[in-house]
Amino acid sequence: MSGLLRVCTAGSVDDGKSTLIGRLLHDSRSVYEDQIKSVEVASKNRTAGRIDFSLFTDGLKAEREQGITIDVAYRYFATARRKFILADTPGHEQYTRNMATGASTADLAILLVDARHGVRVQSKRHARIAQLLGITNFVLAINKMDLVGFDRGVFDTICDDFDELLHGARLHAIPLSALHGDNVITLSERTPWFEGPSLLEYLETVEVDRDVTAKPFRFPVQLVLRPTHNFRGYAGQIVSGTIRRGDTVTVLPSGRTTRVARISAWDGDLEVAYAPMSITLVLEHELDVSRGDVVASGEVEVGQRFEAEIVWMDERPLDPARVYMLKHTTRTVSAEVDHGLVLNQIGTATVTTARPLIFDRYTDNRGTGSFILIDPATNFTAGAGMIVNPVHQRVAASARPSAAERLARLARAAATEAEATEAVRRALEEILN
Amino acid sequence: MPRLDHLRELEAESIHIIREVVAEFERPVMLYSIGKDSSVLLRLAQKAFHPGPIPFPLLHVDTTYKFREMIEFRNWYAAEIGAHLIVHTNDEAIADGTQPFLVGTQRCCGLLKTKSLLDALEAGGFDAAFGGARRDEERSRAKERIFSLRDAKGQWDPKNQRPELWNLLNGRIRPGESIRVFPLSNWTEIDVWQYIHVEKIPVVPLYFAKEREVVVRGNALIMLEQPFVPLLPGERPQMVKCRMRSLGCSPCTGAVRSEADTVPKIIEELVAARHSERQLRVIDHDQDGSMELKKREGYF
């Protein structure tokens, strides 16, 4: 089990998300007495009972004044079993982009539903965004069960609706009252028909599949480090896979192959490194590698055109006539999109980039399958994209070295300089013919 | 398959952030507050560029009211790791006699911290400033992005922040604008101490419990080592075994009673703690939403 679970919450406005999180933090003893005191003082002008738990998470003055959550808030708590990072995302439709933000790094989503209302438009929307962003584990938190008399029939109907909606996902449904604490930390006597586990126990024990270390090696170069004339290292964070000293790797988009000479780290060189470690690679050959290139093994897509799902997050609509900046791994290029979208709209479009990207399908690899679109006029992060399919040729990275690489190999294999010259001359003639 | 424990996962994420800044900005600077979070930030920066040096200077905004042990530690540690340290003070305000007991904490912070910081950033032409703030510290900080945009006046607009997805950080700014960068966003106070423990990172001795001369003021213990902390009527100095949980200016930062004189004991104490880290920071409580207001104006 991983020591860190990243969770995001989703649901309609007034379903009680912030209250649920406040309750989790409070009952798991993750908020301190002085924070409870300041919330008790602030609760006096409001109607949510002695302690208004949403005040723990609604951090901005405007949010407390309006009684709604505007912006994604991150919360941290730990139990003896696990550490949690919780993204509390707003339910208001105009802030749907924040839902996508919270979901982008989450392993699991808690979908909150008001037992009195069941599935609503906004719940469907959030479920769709969470699935689109690659979440396969869901907790269906059916809240305000106290207001429907803890009726099992109501619970079962909502579960069936969501089973259909989230086809293929792993779903654990829990009848809750966030306000009163039923089934949040411990099982409630008011739902004897519910076998459990409670919300906290489920979060502590759920196994999420995010084992990216078994996937093909992907290492986007962030920086070239050259502190001295005899050290040239490529700094970056391993997106997926495992690398050992001596492994053969391909540098893309050039397609040249070489081997890993050193895996450099502060504590000394490593024999092996794996995702998501931040390391510095030293390669055996002096290749022209720069920021945005990818050191990889296995098959990878290299191309300038692909189909993607895009979530639009800017009030200025996506305009197919304009050129945007696209950031993908550590590479930023200009890009065009063939379909328009408006704020909060999600759609499939074909993206064409000015320079090639080294990518995977999002469903195969979140890190190399995702990108953001930046409006060059405002610098706003206007769109979030997930690559569905390449629209171009497929390149087998390690199988097809470039022409220059083949020539260099011939030259290196030769015994004398004259032989090398002759071998390269013949190979060039072959290529040109 | 191997899996990183949560500290190493946080470390890898923070190093990624620090490197992105160096790749995308022309003149980054790291705010160095001498506290435990700064110490962790510095170690992460060392790791990010190893075997090379840290490729940006450190900036300490000195209000002149810091604890003596903080300044000693700062000077020793910067030299020890070979960092380039810039110290900036709002000399004009100091000459005008700015101190918390005379002008009030809001105005004092405004002049000696916020204005001083903005002046120093402008003077250095810095377009990105790292800070050690964490989202678990305070509720408005829980809303902050990792790359947090500041306008030409250094101000924050919390209602209009750029969405931040995956680890794709948008570092594009217009001339005059800058960003504040928070590589420790996802760390908690306990993570910081656990990391200090496993990495054996040096910290200011004020964090460790020992007998110190203090006065009891409300629920805070105010240390009397400095001449500018005046005694109020009826207050009597006494020796109390205590430590600092958060370091700030000595008149405005209280100590807590504690027996924790080693890092493992501090961690043990935190696990059992019932009060938040910044509870004894007077400046967080001088008005409703005080941290948010200070942040909007340009404070970290």
PDB file of N, CA and C in Angstrom, chain A residues 219 222-228 230-236 262-270 278-282, chain B residues 11 15-16 18-19 22 41-56 81 195 199:
ATOM      1  N   PHE A 219      11.382   9.765 -19.439  1.00  0.00           N
ATOM      2  CA  PHE A 219      12.133  10.737 -18.652  1.00  0.00           C
ATOM      3  C   PHE A 219      12.273  12.035 -19.455  1.00  0.00           C
ATOM      4  N   GLN A 222      14.391  18.121 -18.016  1.00  0.00           N
ATOM      5  CA  GLN A 222      14.020  19.458 -17.537  1.00  0.00           C
ATOM      6  C   GLN A 222      15.138  20.447 -17.778  1.00  0.00           C
ATOM      7  N   LEU A 223      16.345  20.025 -17.472  1.00  0.00           N
ATOM      8  CA  LEU A 223      17.492  20.926 -17.493  1.00  0.00           C
ATOM      9  C   LEU A 223      18.733  20.134 -17.867  1.00  0.00           C
ATOM     10  N   VAL A 224      19.653  20.800 -18.554  1.00  0.00           N
ATOM     11  CA  VAL A 224      20.968  20.206 -18.770  1.00  0.00           C
ATOM     12  C   VAL A 224      21.895  20.808 -17.719  1.00  0.00           C
ATOM     13  N   LEU A 225      22.481  19.949 -16.881  1.00  0.00           N
ATOM     14  CA  LEU A 225      23.383  20.449 -15.832  1.00  0.00           C
ATOM     15  C   LEU A 225      24.831  20.271 -16.290  1.00  0.00           C
ATOM     16  N   ARG A 226      25.559  21.404 -16.358  1.00  0.00           N
ATOM     17  CA  ARG A 226      26.975  21.333 -16.741  1.00  0.00           C
ATOM     18  C   ARG A 226      27.804  22.147 -15.755  1.00  0.00           C
ATOM     19  N   PRO A 227      27.910  21.690 -14.523  1.00  0.00           N
ATOM     20  CA  PRO A 227      28.636  22.464 -13.512  1.00  0.00           C
ATOM     21  C   PRO A 227      30.136  22.512 -13.774  1.00  0.00           C
ATOM     22  N   THR A 228      30.694  21.463 -14.379  1.00  0.00           N
ATOM     23  CA  THR A 228      32.115  21.450 -14.713  1.00  0.00           C
ATOM     24  C   THR A 228      32.244  20.915 -16.130  1.00  0.00           C
ATOM     25  N   ASN A 230      33.688  18.372 -17.178  1.00  0.00           N
ATOM     26  CA  ASN A 230      33.628  16.914 -17.340  1.00  0.00           C
ATOM     27  C   ASN A 230      32.351  16.285 -16.772  1.00  0.00           C
ATOM     28  N   PHE A 231      31.344  17.121 -16.476  1.00  0.00           N
ATOM     29  CA  PHE A 231      30.051  16.561 -16.069  1.00  0.00           C
ATOM     30  C   PHE A 231      28.964  17.169 -16.937  1.00  0.00           C
ATOM     31  N   ARG A 232      28.220  16.313 -17.612  1.00  0.00           N
ATOM     32  CA  ARG A 232      27.066  16.776 -18.367  1.00  0.00           C
ATOM     33  C   ARG A 232      25.911  15.841 -18.013  1.00  0.00           C
ATOM     34  N   GLY A 233      24.953  16.362 -17.242  1.00  0.00           N
ATOM     35  CA  GLY A 233      23.863  15.513 -16.787  1.00  0.00           C
ATOM     36  C   GLY A 233      22.520  16.078 -17.225  1.00  0.00           C
ATOM     37  N   TYR A 234      21.542  15.186 -17.340  1.00  0.00           N
ATOM     38  CA  TYR A 234      20.195  15.602 -17.717  1.00  0.00           C
ATOM     39  C   TYR A 234      19.285  15.431 -16.509  1.00  0.00           C
ATOM     40  N   ALA A 235      18.795  16.572 -16.010  1.00  0.00           N
ATOM     41  CA  ALA A 235      17.979  16.552 -14.796  1.00  0.00           C
ATOM     42  C   ALA A 235      16.515  16.432 -15.168  1.00  0.00           C
ATOM     43  N   GLY A 236      15.784  15.631 -14.406  1.00  0.00           N
ATOM     44  CA  GLY A 236      14.352  15.487 -14.661  1.00  0.00           C
ATOM     45  C   GLY A 236      13.716  14.562 -13.649  1.00  0.00           C
ATOM     46  N   ARG A 262      25.581   6.944 -15.762  1.00  0.00           N
ATOM     47  CA  ARG A 262      25.450   7.176 -14.320  1.00  0.00           C
ATOM     48  C   ARG A 262      24.043   7.654 -14.005  1.00  0.00           C
ATOM     49  N   ILE A 263      23.556   7.302 -12.836  1.00  0.00           N
ATOM     50  CA  ILE A 263      22.342   7.909 -12.302  1.00  0.00           C
ATOM     51  C   ILE A 263      22.811   8.712 -11.104  1.00  0.00           C
ATOM     52  N   SER A 264      22.899  10.030 -11.290  1.00  0.00           N
ATOM     53  CA  SER A 264      23.510  10.867 -10.265  1.00  0.00           C
ATOM     54  C   SER A 264      22.452  11.392  -9.301  1.00  0.00           C
ATOM     55  N   ALA A 265      22.753  11.343  -8.036  1.00  0.00           N
ATOM     56  CA  ALA A 265      21.868  11.908  -7.015  1.00  0.00           C
ATOM     57  C   ALA A 265      22.731  12.449  -5.883  1.00  0.00           C
ATOM     58  N   TRP A 266      22.138  13.269  -5.039  1.00  0.00           N
ATOM     59  CA  TRP A 266      22.824  13.951  -3.937  1.00  0.00           C
ATOM     60  C   TRP A 266      23.545  12.971  -3.013  1.00  0.00           C
ATOM     61  N   ASP A 267      22.917  11.854  -2.735  1.00  0.00           N
ATOM     62  CA  ASP A 267      23.477  10.896  -1.774  1.00  0.00           C
ATOM     63  C   ASP A 267      24.497   9.968  -2.412  1.00  0.00           C
ATOM     64  N   GLY A 268      24.848  10.237  -3.676  1.00  0.00           N
ATOM     65  CA  GLY A 268      25.761   9.346  -4.372  1.00  0.00           C
ATOM     66  C   GLY A 268      25.062   8.728  -5.569  1.00  0.00           C
ATOM     67  N   ASP A 269      25.829   8.108  -6.464  1.00  0.00           N
ATOM     68  CA  ASP A 269      25.229   7.511  -7.651  1.00  0.00           C
ATOM     69  C   ASP A 269      24.321   6.345  -7.273  1.00  0.00           C
ATOM     70  N   LEU A 270      23.279   6.155  -8.081  1.00  0.00           N
ATOM     71  CA  LEU A 270      22.337   5.065  -7.842  1.00  0.00           C
ATOM     72  C   LEU A 270      22.529   3.983  -8.892  1.00  0.00           C
ATOM     73  N   SER A 278      13.090  12.208  -8.814  1.00  0.00           N
ATOM     74  CA  SER A 278      13.786  13.274  -9.539  1.00  0.00           C
ATOM     75  C   SER A 278      15.275  12.963  -9.479  1.00  0.00           C
ATOM     76  N   ILE A 279      15.872  12.775 -10.659  1.00  0.00           N
ATOM     77  CA  ILE A 279      17.273  12.339 -10.715  1.00  0.00           C
ATOM     78  C   ILE A 279      18.026  13.125 -11.785  1.00  0.00           C
ATOM     79  N   THR A 280      19.304  12.795 -11.961  1.00  0.00           N
ATOM     80  CA  THR A 280      20.093  13.349 -13.053  1.00  0.00           C
ATOM     81  C   THR A 280      20.776  12.189 -13.769  1.00  0.00           C
ATOM     82  N   LEU A 281      20.530  12.077 -15.079  1.00  0.00           N
ATOM     83  CA  LEU A 281      21.105  10.989 -15.864  1.00  0.00           C
ATOM     84  C   LEU A 281      22.347  11.479 -16.597  1.00  0.00           C
ATOM     85  N   VAL A 282      23.386  10.659 -16.574  1.00  0.00           N
ATOM     86  CA  VAL A 282      24.553  10.916 -17.414  1.00  0.00           C
ATOM     87  C   VAL A 282      24.562   9.814 -18.473  1.00  0.00           C
TER      88      VAL A 282
ATOM     89  N   GLU B  11       9.569  14.870  -1.863  1.00  0.00           N
ATOM     90  CA  GLU B  11      10.880  15.393  -2.248  1.00  0.00           C
ATOM     91  C   GLU B  11      11.010  15.480  -3.771  1.00  0.00           C
ATOM     92  N   ILE B  15      11.550  18.912  -5.985  1.00  0.00           N
ATOM     93  CA  ILE B  15      12.725  19.115  -6.844  1.00  0.00           C
ATOM     94  C   ILE B  15      12.284  19.421  -8.272  1.00  0.00           C
ATOM     95  N   HIS B  16      11.246  18.728  -8.718  1.00  0.00           N
ATOM     96  CA  HIS B  16      10.700  18.998 -10.052  1.00  0.00           C
ATOM     97  C   HIS B  16      10.274  20.466 -10.168  1.00  0.00           C
ATOM     98  N   ILE B  18      11.298  23.089  -8.372  1.00  0.00           N
ATOM     99  CA  ILE B  18      12.455  23.993  -8.312  1.00  0.00           C
ATOM    100  C   ILE B  18      13.174  24.030  -9.666  1.00  0.00           C
ATOM    101  N   ARG B  19      13.314  22.872 -10.291  1.00  0.00           N
ATOM    102  CA  ARG B  19      13.991  22.828 -11.594  1.00  0.00           C
ATOM    103  C   ARG B  19      13.167  23.519 -12.682  1.00  0.00           C
ATOM    104  N   VAL B  22      13.906  27.221 -12.595  1.00  0.00           N
ATOM    105  CA  VAL B  22      15.216  27.577 -13.152  1.00  0.00           C
ATOM    106  C   VAL B  22      15.198  27.452 -14.678  1.00  0.00           C
ATOM    107  N   LEU B  41      13.815  23.651   2.234  1.00  0.00           N
ATOM    108  CA  LEU B  41      13.824  24.187   0.870  1.00  0.00           C
ATOM    109  C   LEU B  41      15.255  24.253   0.328  1.00  0.00           C
ATOM    110  N   LEU B  42      16.159  24.705   1.173  1.00  0.00           N
ATOM    111  CA  LEU B  42      17.559  24.812   0.761  1.00  0.00           C
ATOM    112  C   LEU B  42      18.144  23.448   0.419  1.00  0.00           C
ATOM    113  N   ARG B  43      17.845  22.453   1.244  1.00  0.00           N
ATOM    114  CA  ARG B  43      18.363  21.121   0.966  1.00  0.00           C
ATOM    115  C   ARG B  43      17.819  20.586  -0.360  1.00  0.00           C
ATOM    116  N   LEU B  44      16.539  20.861  -0.623  1.00  0.00           N
ATOM    117  CA  LEU B  44      15.937  20.413  -1.881  1.00  0.00           C
ATOM    118  C   LEU B  44      16.600  21.104  -3.066  1.00  0.00           C
ATOM    119  N   ALA B  45      16.936  22.394  -2.893  1.00  0.00           N
ATOM    120  CA  ALA B  45      17.609  23.129  -3.970  1.00  0.00           C
ATOM    121  C   ALA B  45      19.003  22.556  -4.200  1.00  0.00           C
ATOM    122  N   GLN B  46      19.693  22.199  -3.116  1.00  0.00           N
ATOM    123  CA  GLN B  46      21.013  21.586  -3.275  1.00  0.00           C
ATOM    124  C   GLN B  46      20.911  20.293  -4.068  1.00  0.00           C
ATOM    125  N   LYS B  47      19.873  19.495  -3.713  1.00  0.00           N
ATOM    126  CA  LYS B  47      19.695  18.210  -4.396  1.00  0.00           C
ATOM    127  C   LYS B  47      19.335  18.398  -5.867  1.00  0.00           C
ATOM    128  N   ALA B  48      18.523  19.420  -6.143  1.00  0.00           N
ATOM    129  CA  ALA B  48      18.008  19.617  -7.502  1.00  0.00           C
ATOM    130  C   ALA B  48      19.133  19.870  -8.505  1.00  0.00           C
ATOM    131  N   PHE B  49      20.216  20.531  -8.057  1.00  0.00           N
ATOM    132  CA  PHE B  49      21.261  20.928  -9.003  1.00  0.00           C
ATOM    133  C   PHE B  49      22.583  20.222  -8.767  1.00  0.00           C
ATOM    134  N   HIS B  50      22.591  19.279  -7.855  1.00  0.00           N
ATOM    135  CA  HIS B  50      23.787  18.501  -7.586  1.00  0.00           C
ATOM    136  C   HIS B  50      24.267  17.825  -8.872  1.00  0.00           C
ATOM    137  N   PRO B  51      25.549  17.768  -9.198  1.00  0.00           N
ATOM    138  CA  PRO B  51      26.695  18.209  -8.391  1.00  0.00           C
ATOM    139  C   PRO B  51      27.039  19.700  -8.536  1.00  0.00           C
ATOM    140  N   GLY B  52      26.186  20.471  -9.183  1.00  0.00           N
ATOM    141  CA  GLY B  52      26.463  21.897  -9.322  1.00  0.00           C
ATOM    142  C   GLY B  52      25.973  22.673  -8.113  1.00  0.00           C
ATOM    143  N   PRO B  53      26.293  23.972  -8.078  1.00  0.00           N
ATOM    144  CA  PRO B  53      25.829  24.809  -6.968  1.00  0.00           C
ATOM    145  C   PRO B  53      24.383  25.261  -7.170  1.00  0.00           C
ATOM    146  N   ILE B  54      23.753  25.812  -6.150  1.00  0.00           N
ATOM    147  CA  ILE B  54      22.407  26.373  -6.278  1.00  0.00           C
ATOM    148  C   ILE B  54      22.500  27.588  -7.205  1.00  0.00           C
ATOM    149  N   PRO B  55      21.765  27.588  -8.322  1.00  0.00           N
ATOM    150  CA  PRO B  55      21.981  28.623  -9.339  1.00  0.00           C
ATOM    151  C   PRO B  55      21.188  29.911  -9.112  1.00  0.00           C
ATOM    152  N   PHE B  56      20.871  30.231  -7.877  1.00  0.00           N
ATOM    153  CA  PHE B  56      20.184  31.497  -7.593  1.00  0.00           C
ATOM    154  C   PHE B  56      20.569  31.958  -6.194  1.00  0.00           C
ATOM    155  N   ILE B  81      27.231  26.277   3.281  1.00  0.00           N
ATOM    156  CA  ILE B  81      26.840  25.609   2.030  1.00  0.00           C
ATOM    157  C   ILE B  81      27.250  26.416   0.804  1.00  0.00           C
ATOM    158  N   TYR B 195      11.553  14.955   7.576  1.00  0.00           N
ATOM    159  CA  TYR B 195      12.593  15.118   6.551  1.00  0.00           C
ATOM    160  C   TYR B 195      13.883  15.662   7.177  1.00  0.00           C
ATOM    161  N   GLU B 199      17.228  13.487   6.902  1.00  0.00           N
ATOM    162  CA  GLU B 199      18.299  14.129   6.131  1.00  0.00           C
ATOM    163  C   GLU B 199      19.358  14.772   7.024  1.00  0.00           C
TER     164      GLU B 199
END
